[in-house]
XYZ file of C-alpha atoms in Angstrom:
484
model
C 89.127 94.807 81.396
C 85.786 94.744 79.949
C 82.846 95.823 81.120
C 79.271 94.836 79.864
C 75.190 94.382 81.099
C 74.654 91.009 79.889
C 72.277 88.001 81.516
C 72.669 85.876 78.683
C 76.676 85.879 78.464
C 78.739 82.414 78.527
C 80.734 82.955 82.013
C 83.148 80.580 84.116
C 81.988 82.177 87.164
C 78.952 83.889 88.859
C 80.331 86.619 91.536
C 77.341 86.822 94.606
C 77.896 89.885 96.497
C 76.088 89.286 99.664
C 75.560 90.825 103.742
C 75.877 88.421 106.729
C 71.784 88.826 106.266
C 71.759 87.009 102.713
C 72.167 83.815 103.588
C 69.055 81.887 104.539
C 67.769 83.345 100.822
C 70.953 82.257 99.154
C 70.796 78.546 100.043
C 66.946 78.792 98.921
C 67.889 80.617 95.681
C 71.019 79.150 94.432
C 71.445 75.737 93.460
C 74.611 75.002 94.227
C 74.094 76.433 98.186
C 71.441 73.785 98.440
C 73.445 71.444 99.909
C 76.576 73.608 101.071
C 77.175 74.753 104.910
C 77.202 78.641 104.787
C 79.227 79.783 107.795
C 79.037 83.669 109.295
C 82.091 84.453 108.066
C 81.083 84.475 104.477
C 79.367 87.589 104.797
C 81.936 89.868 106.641
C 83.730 92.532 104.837
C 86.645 91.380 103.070
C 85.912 87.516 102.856
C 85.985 85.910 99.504
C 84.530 82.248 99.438
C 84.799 79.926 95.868
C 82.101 76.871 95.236
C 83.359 75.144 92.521
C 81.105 73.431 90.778
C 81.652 69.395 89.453
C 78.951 69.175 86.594
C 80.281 71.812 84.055
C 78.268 74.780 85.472
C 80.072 78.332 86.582
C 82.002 78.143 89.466
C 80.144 80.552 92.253
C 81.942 82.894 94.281
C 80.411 84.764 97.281
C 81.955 87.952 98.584
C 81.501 89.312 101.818
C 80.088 92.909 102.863
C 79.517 92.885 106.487
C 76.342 93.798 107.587
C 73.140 95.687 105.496
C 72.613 98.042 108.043
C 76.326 99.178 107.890
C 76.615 99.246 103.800
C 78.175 102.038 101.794
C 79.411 101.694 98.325
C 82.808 101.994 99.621
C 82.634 98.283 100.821
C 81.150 96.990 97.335
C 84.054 98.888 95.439
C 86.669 97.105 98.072
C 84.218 93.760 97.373
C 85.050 94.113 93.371
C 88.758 94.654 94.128
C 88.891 91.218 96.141
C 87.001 89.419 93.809
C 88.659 90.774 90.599
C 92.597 89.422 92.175
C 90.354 86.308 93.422
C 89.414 85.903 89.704
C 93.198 86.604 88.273
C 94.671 84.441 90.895
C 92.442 81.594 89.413
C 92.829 82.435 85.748
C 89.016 82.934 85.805
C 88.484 85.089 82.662
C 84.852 85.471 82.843
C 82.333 86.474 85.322
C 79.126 87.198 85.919
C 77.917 89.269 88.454
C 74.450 89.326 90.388
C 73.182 91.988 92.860
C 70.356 89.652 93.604
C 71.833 88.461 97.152
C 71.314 92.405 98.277
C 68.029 92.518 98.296
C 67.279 91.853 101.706
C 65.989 94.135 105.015
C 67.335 96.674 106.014
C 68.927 97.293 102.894
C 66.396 98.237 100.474
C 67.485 100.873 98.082
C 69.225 98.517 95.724
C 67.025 99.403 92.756
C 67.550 103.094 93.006
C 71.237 103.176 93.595
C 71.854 100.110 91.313
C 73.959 102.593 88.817
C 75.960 103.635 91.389
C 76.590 100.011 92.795
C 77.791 99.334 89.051
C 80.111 102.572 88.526
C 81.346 101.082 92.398
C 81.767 97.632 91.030
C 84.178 98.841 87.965
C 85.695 101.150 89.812
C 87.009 98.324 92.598
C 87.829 95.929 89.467
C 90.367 98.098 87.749
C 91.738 99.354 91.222
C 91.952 96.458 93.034
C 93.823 94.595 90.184
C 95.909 97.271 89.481
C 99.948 96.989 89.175
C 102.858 98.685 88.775
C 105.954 97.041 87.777
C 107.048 99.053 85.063
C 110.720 98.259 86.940
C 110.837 94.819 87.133
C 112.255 92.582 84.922
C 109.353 89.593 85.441
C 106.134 91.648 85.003
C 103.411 90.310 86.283
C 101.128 88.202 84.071
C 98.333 90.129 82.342
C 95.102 88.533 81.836
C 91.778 90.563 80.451
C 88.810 89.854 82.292
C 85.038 90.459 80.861
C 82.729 91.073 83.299
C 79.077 91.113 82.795
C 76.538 92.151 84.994
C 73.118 90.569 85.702
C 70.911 93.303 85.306
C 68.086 94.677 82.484
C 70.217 96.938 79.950
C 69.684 100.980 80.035
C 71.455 103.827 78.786
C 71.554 105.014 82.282
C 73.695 101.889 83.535
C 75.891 102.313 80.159
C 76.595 105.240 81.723
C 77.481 104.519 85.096
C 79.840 101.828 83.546
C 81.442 104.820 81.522
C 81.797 106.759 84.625
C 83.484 103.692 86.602
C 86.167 103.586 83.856
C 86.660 107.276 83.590
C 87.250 107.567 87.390
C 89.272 103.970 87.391
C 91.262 105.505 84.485
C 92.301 108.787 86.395
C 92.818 107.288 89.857
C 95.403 104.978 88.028
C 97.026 107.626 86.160
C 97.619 109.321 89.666
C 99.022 106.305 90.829
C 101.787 106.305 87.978
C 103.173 109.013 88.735
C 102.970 108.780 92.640
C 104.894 105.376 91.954
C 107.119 106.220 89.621
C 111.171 106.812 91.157
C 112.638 110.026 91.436
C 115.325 109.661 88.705
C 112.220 109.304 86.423
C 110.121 112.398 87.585
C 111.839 115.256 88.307
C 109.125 118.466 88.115
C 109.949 119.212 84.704
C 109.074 115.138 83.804
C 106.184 115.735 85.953
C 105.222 118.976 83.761
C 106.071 116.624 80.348
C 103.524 114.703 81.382
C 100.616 116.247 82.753
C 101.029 118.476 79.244
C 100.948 115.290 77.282
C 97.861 113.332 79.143
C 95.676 116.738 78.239
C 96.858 117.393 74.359
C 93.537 117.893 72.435
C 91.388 118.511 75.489
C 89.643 121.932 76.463
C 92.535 122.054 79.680
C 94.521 125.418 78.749
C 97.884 124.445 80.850
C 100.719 126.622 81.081
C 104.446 126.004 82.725
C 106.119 128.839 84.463
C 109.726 128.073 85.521
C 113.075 129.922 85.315
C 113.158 133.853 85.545
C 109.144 133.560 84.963
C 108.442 132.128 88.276
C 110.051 135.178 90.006
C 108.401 137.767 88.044
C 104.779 135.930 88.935
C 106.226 136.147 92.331
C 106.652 132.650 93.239
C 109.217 133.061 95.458
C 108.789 129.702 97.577
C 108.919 127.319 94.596
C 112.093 128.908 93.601
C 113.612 129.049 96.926
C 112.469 125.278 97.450
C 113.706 124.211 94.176
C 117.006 125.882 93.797
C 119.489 123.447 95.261
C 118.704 120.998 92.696
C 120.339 120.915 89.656
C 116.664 120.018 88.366
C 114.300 122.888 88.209
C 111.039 123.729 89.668
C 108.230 124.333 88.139
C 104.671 125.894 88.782
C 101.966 124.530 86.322
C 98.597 126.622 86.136
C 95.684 123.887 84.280
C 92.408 125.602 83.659
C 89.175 124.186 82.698
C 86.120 125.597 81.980
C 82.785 123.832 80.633
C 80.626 126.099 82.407
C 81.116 129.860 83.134
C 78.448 130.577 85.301
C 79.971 128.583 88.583
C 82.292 130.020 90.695
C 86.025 129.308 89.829
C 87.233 127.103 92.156
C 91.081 126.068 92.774
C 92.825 123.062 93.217
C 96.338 122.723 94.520
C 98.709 119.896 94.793
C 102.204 119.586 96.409
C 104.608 118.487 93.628
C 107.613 117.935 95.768
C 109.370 115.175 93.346
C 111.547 114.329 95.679
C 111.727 115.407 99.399
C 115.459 114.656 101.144
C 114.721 117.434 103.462
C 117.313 119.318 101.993
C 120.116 120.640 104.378
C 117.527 119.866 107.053
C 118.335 116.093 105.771
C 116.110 113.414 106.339
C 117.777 110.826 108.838
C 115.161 108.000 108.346
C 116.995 104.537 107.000
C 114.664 104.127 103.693
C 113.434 107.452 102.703
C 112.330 105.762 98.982
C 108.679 106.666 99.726
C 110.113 110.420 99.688
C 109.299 109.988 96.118
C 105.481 110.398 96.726
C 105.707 114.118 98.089
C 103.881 114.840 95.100
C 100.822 112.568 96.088
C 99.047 115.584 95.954
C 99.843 117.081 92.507
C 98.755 113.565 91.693
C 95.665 113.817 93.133
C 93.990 117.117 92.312
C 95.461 116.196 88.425
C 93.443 113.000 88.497
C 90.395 114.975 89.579
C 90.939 117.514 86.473
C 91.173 114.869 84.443
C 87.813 112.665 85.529
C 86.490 116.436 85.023
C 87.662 116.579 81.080
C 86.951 112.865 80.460
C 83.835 112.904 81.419
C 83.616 116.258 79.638
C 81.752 117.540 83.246
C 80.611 121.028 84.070
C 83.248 122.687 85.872
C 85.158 126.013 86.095
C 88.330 124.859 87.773
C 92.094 125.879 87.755
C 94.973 123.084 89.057
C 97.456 125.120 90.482
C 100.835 122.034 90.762
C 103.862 124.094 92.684
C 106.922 121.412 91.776
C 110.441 120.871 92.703
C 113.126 118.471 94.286
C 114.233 119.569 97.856
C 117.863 118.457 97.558
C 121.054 119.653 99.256
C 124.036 121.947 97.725
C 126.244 124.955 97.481
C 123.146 126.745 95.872
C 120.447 125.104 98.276
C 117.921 126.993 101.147
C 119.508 127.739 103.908
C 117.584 127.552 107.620
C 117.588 131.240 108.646
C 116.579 132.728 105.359
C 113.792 135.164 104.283
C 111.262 134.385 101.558
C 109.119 137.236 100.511
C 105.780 136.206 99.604
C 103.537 138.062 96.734
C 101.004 138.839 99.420
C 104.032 140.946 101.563
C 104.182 138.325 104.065
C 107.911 137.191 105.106
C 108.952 133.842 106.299
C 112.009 133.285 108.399
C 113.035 129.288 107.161
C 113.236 127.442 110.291
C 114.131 123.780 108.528
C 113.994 122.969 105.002
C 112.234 119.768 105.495
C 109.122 121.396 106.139
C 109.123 122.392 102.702
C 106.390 121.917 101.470
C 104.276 124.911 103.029
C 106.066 127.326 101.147
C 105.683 126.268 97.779
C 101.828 125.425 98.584
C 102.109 129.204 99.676
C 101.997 130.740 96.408
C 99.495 129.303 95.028
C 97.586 130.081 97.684
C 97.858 133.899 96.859
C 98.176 132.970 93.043
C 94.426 131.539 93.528
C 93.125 134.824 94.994
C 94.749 136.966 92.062
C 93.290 134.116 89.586
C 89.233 135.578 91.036
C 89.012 132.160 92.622
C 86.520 132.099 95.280
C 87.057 128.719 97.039
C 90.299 126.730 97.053
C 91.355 123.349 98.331
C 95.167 122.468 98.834
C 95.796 118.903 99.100
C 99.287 117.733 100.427
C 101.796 114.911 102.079
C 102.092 117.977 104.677
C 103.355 116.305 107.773
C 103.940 113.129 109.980
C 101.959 114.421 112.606
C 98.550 113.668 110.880
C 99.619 109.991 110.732
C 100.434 109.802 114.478
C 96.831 111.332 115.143
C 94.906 109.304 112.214
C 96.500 106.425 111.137
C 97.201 105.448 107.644
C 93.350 105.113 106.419
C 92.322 108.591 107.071
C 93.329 112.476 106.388
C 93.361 115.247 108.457
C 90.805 118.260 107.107
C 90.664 121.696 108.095
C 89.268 124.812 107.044
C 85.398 126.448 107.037
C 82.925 124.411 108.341
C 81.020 123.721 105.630
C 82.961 123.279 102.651
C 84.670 120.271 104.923
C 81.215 118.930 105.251
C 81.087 118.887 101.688
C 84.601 117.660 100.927
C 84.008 114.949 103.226
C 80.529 113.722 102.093
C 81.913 113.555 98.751
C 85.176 111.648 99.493
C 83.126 108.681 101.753
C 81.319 106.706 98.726
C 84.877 105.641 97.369
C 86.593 105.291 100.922
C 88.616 108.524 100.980
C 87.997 109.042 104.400
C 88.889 112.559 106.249
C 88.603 113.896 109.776
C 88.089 117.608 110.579
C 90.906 118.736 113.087
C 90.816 122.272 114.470
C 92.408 125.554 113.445
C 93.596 126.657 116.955
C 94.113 129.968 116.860
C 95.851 130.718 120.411
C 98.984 127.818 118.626
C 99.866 131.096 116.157
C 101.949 132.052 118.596
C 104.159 129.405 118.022
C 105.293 130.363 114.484
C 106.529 133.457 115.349
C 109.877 134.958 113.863
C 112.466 137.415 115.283
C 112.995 138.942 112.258
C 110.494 137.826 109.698
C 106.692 138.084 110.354
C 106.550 134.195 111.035
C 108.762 130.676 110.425
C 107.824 128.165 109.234
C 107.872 125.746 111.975
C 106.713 125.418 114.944
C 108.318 126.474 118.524
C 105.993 124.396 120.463
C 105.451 121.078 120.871
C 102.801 118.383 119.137
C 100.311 119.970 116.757
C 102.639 119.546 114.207
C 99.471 119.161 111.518
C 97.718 121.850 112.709
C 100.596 124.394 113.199
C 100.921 123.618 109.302
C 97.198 124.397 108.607
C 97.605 127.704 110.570
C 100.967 128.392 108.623
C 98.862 128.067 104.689
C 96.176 130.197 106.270
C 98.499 133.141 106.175
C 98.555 133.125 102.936
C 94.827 132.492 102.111
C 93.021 135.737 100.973
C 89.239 136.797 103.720
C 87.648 136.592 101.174
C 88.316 132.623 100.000
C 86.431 129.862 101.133
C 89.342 127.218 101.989
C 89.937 123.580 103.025
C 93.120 121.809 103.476
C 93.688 118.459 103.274
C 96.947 116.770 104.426
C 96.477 113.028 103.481
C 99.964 111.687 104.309
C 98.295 108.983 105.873
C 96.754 107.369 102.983
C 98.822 108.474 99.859
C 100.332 104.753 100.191
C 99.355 100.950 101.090
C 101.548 98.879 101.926
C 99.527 95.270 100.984
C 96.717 94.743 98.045
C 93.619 95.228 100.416
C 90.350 96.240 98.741
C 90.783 98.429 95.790
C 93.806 99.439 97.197
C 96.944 97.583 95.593
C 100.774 97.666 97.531
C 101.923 101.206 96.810
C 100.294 104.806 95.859
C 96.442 104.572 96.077
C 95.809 107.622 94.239
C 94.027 109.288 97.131
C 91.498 112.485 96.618
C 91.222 111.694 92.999
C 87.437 110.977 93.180
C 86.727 113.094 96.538
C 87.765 116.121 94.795
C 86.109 114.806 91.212
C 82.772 114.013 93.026
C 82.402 117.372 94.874
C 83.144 119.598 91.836
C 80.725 117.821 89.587
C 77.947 117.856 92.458
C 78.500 121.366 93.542
């Protein structure tokens, strides 16, 4: 898909991005709305609406963004995702797009964030028309649009059309491997990989697994990991441009597959089990909009990886797991597995000189019974989540603060080790997971955790979302380290 600032390109149609406000100007500005009946609900969010012309002119198609008073670039990047499969399901190869319709009270900032509306516009293009079918024996048809936009050249919109790809490119890479099936990423595939996509950049990555993982002390991974006859893994990715900012850690869940062990799963379809490494996903599509867009950043990825599968060798519910910090956890059920492999790298940040750290994960079902699928839960101090979150809303990656109860500690309590790993109360399940990680996070870090179950998956093309892995946090976490 290409990508150009052009007002004197050859197009089949003209793309009019418009608020329920735009219309009386539209039918005085464009031709072909002269003598057409504009109804309300070609302006809502969402609607796409073609006017195909009869005397050899571009074909005009008007997309919907609700109201101006309730914009945010989030809607224009779920705009270019309709419009793009609009465009593919027509065999429309060309397009030209036009801001002008925009321009209209309340909404007038258009001019200043006009770079930002084009990065949003590329952004929703790729994503939206996005596919995975790598499996399938019919792939789907794939046609190369050229999209031009209808604005004055700069270097500065060049630019923001660079940085539209770069994060498209990433977010899409993260959605490979969230997609892909199990019998195709095991950790060490999911190690291959990540090694592979950052050959010849300035990422230093290293792969601890075998006897190495116990002498760095990462006794959860291995517990986690050894029932499967494929290994765990702990990859350590560092990058850093600039030296003077504070390191700062990423951490990502890389279960590759999650059967919940001899805790098993009892669910009909557990298939989406494969994306229990969402989160690995994510914060390594962050690193690598970081490197791409060769950003200033001192930043270690910190992926803890294995496949929670039953057998003679696997975790047993009852044992002890001693952590690197001292701390001792009684396993209560192996399906809540993925807390103790996030666990050492939450002291392996500390002992890295880290000073804040974010752990992303597909943590629990609880956060999906209290937020739905379209929003993660968020915990942690006060104002790094006010930072996480202003960073994730201008691409939709919506999260909600929840609370850090402290009197619910009580509740993963152990007999004989200082604490289990589940819960012995009821509800809370999210936050009794948050409290669990925050045993393990060093004073002296500023943390957040983010458990975006929720929205690691869609389940319908909506947007820039397309049926399966959306590649959730990739920008959130991009955004805030390369505006903090």
């Amino acid at each position: 898909m290409k990508f150009e600032v052009s007002r004197s390109a050859a197009v089949q149609t003209i793309i009019v991005p418009c608020f329920s406000q735009s219309f009386p100007e539209l039918a005085q500005t464009i031709e072909v709305l002269r003598h057409a009946t504009l109804q309300p609900y070609m302006g809502e969010r969402g609607a796409v609406t073609w006017f195909y012309s009869t005397n050899g002119q571009p074909d005009l198609m008007l997309v919907g963004l609700g109201g101006a008073e309730q914009f945010q670039l989030a809607s224009l990047r779920d705009g270019a995702g309709n419009a793009g499969r609009a465009l593919l399901k027509d065999k429309r190869m060309t397009a030209l797009v036009s801001f002008e319709a925009l321009q209209c009270p309340p909404f007038a900032a258009m001019p200043a964030l006009l770079p930002d509306m084009l990065a949003a516009w590329v952004e929703g293009s790729r994503l939206g028309t996005y596919t995975f079918d790598l499996y399938k024996s019919v792939k789907s048809e794939r046609l190369d649009l050229d999209i031009y936009f209808d604005c004055e050249s700069s270097e500065e919109l060049e630019d923001a059309i660079s940085l539209g790809q770069i994060r498209a490119e990433s977010t899409m890479w993260a959605r490979d491997l969230t997609n892909e099936p199990p019998n195709y990423l095991r950790p060490r595939d999911l190690a291959e990989r990540t090694v592979q996509r950052f050959a010849g950049t300035a990422v230093q990555v290293s792969i601890y697994e075998g006897e190495e993982l116990r002498k760095r002390g990462f006794t959860g991974v291995a517990a986690v990991g050894k029932g499967s006859i494929h290994p765990p893994v702990f990859m350590e990715l560092r990058y850093c441009s600039d030296a003077s900012k504070p390191l700062v850690a990423l951490i990502g869940k890389g279960i590759t597959f999650d059967t919940g062990g001899i805790s098993l799963k009892r669910d009909n379809d557990i298939s989406d089990m494969r994306m229990d490494m969402a989160g690995a996903a994510g914060v390594l599509g962050a690193l690598d909009v970081l490197v791409r867009s060769s950003a200033a950043a001192n930043v270690v990825v910190l992926v803890p990886s294995a496949e929670n599968n039953p057998s003679d060798r696997s975790m047993l519910p009852g044992e002890v797991i001693r952590y690197a910090n001292g701390v001792t956890i009684q396993v209560g059920n192996t399906d809540s597995e993925g807390r103790l492999i996030l666990a050492d790298a939450l002291v392996y940040a500390h002992s890295l000189g880290a000073k804040k750290v974010v752990d992303m994960a597909t943590l629990t079902y609880s956060v999906v019974g209290a937020l739905g699928t379209s929003v993660a839960g968020i915990f942690g101090h006060d104002s790094f989540v006010k930072a996480l979150t202003a960073a994730g809303e201008p691409f939709g990656e919506k999260v909600w603060q929840l609370p850090l109860v402290d009197e619910y500690e009580r509740y993963l309590s152990s007999d004989y080790a200082d604490a289990s790993n589940i819960s012995s109360g009821n509800g809370g399940g999210a936050i009794m997971a948050a409290l669990f990680l925050r045993k393990f996070v060093h004073p002296s870090l500023e943390w957040a955790h983010i458990d975006m179950n929720g929205p690691k998956d869609c389940s319908s093309a909506k947007g820039q979302l397309t049926a399966g892995a959306t590649g959730w946090g990739v920008r959130l976490l991009a955004e805030y380290l390369m505006t903090h």
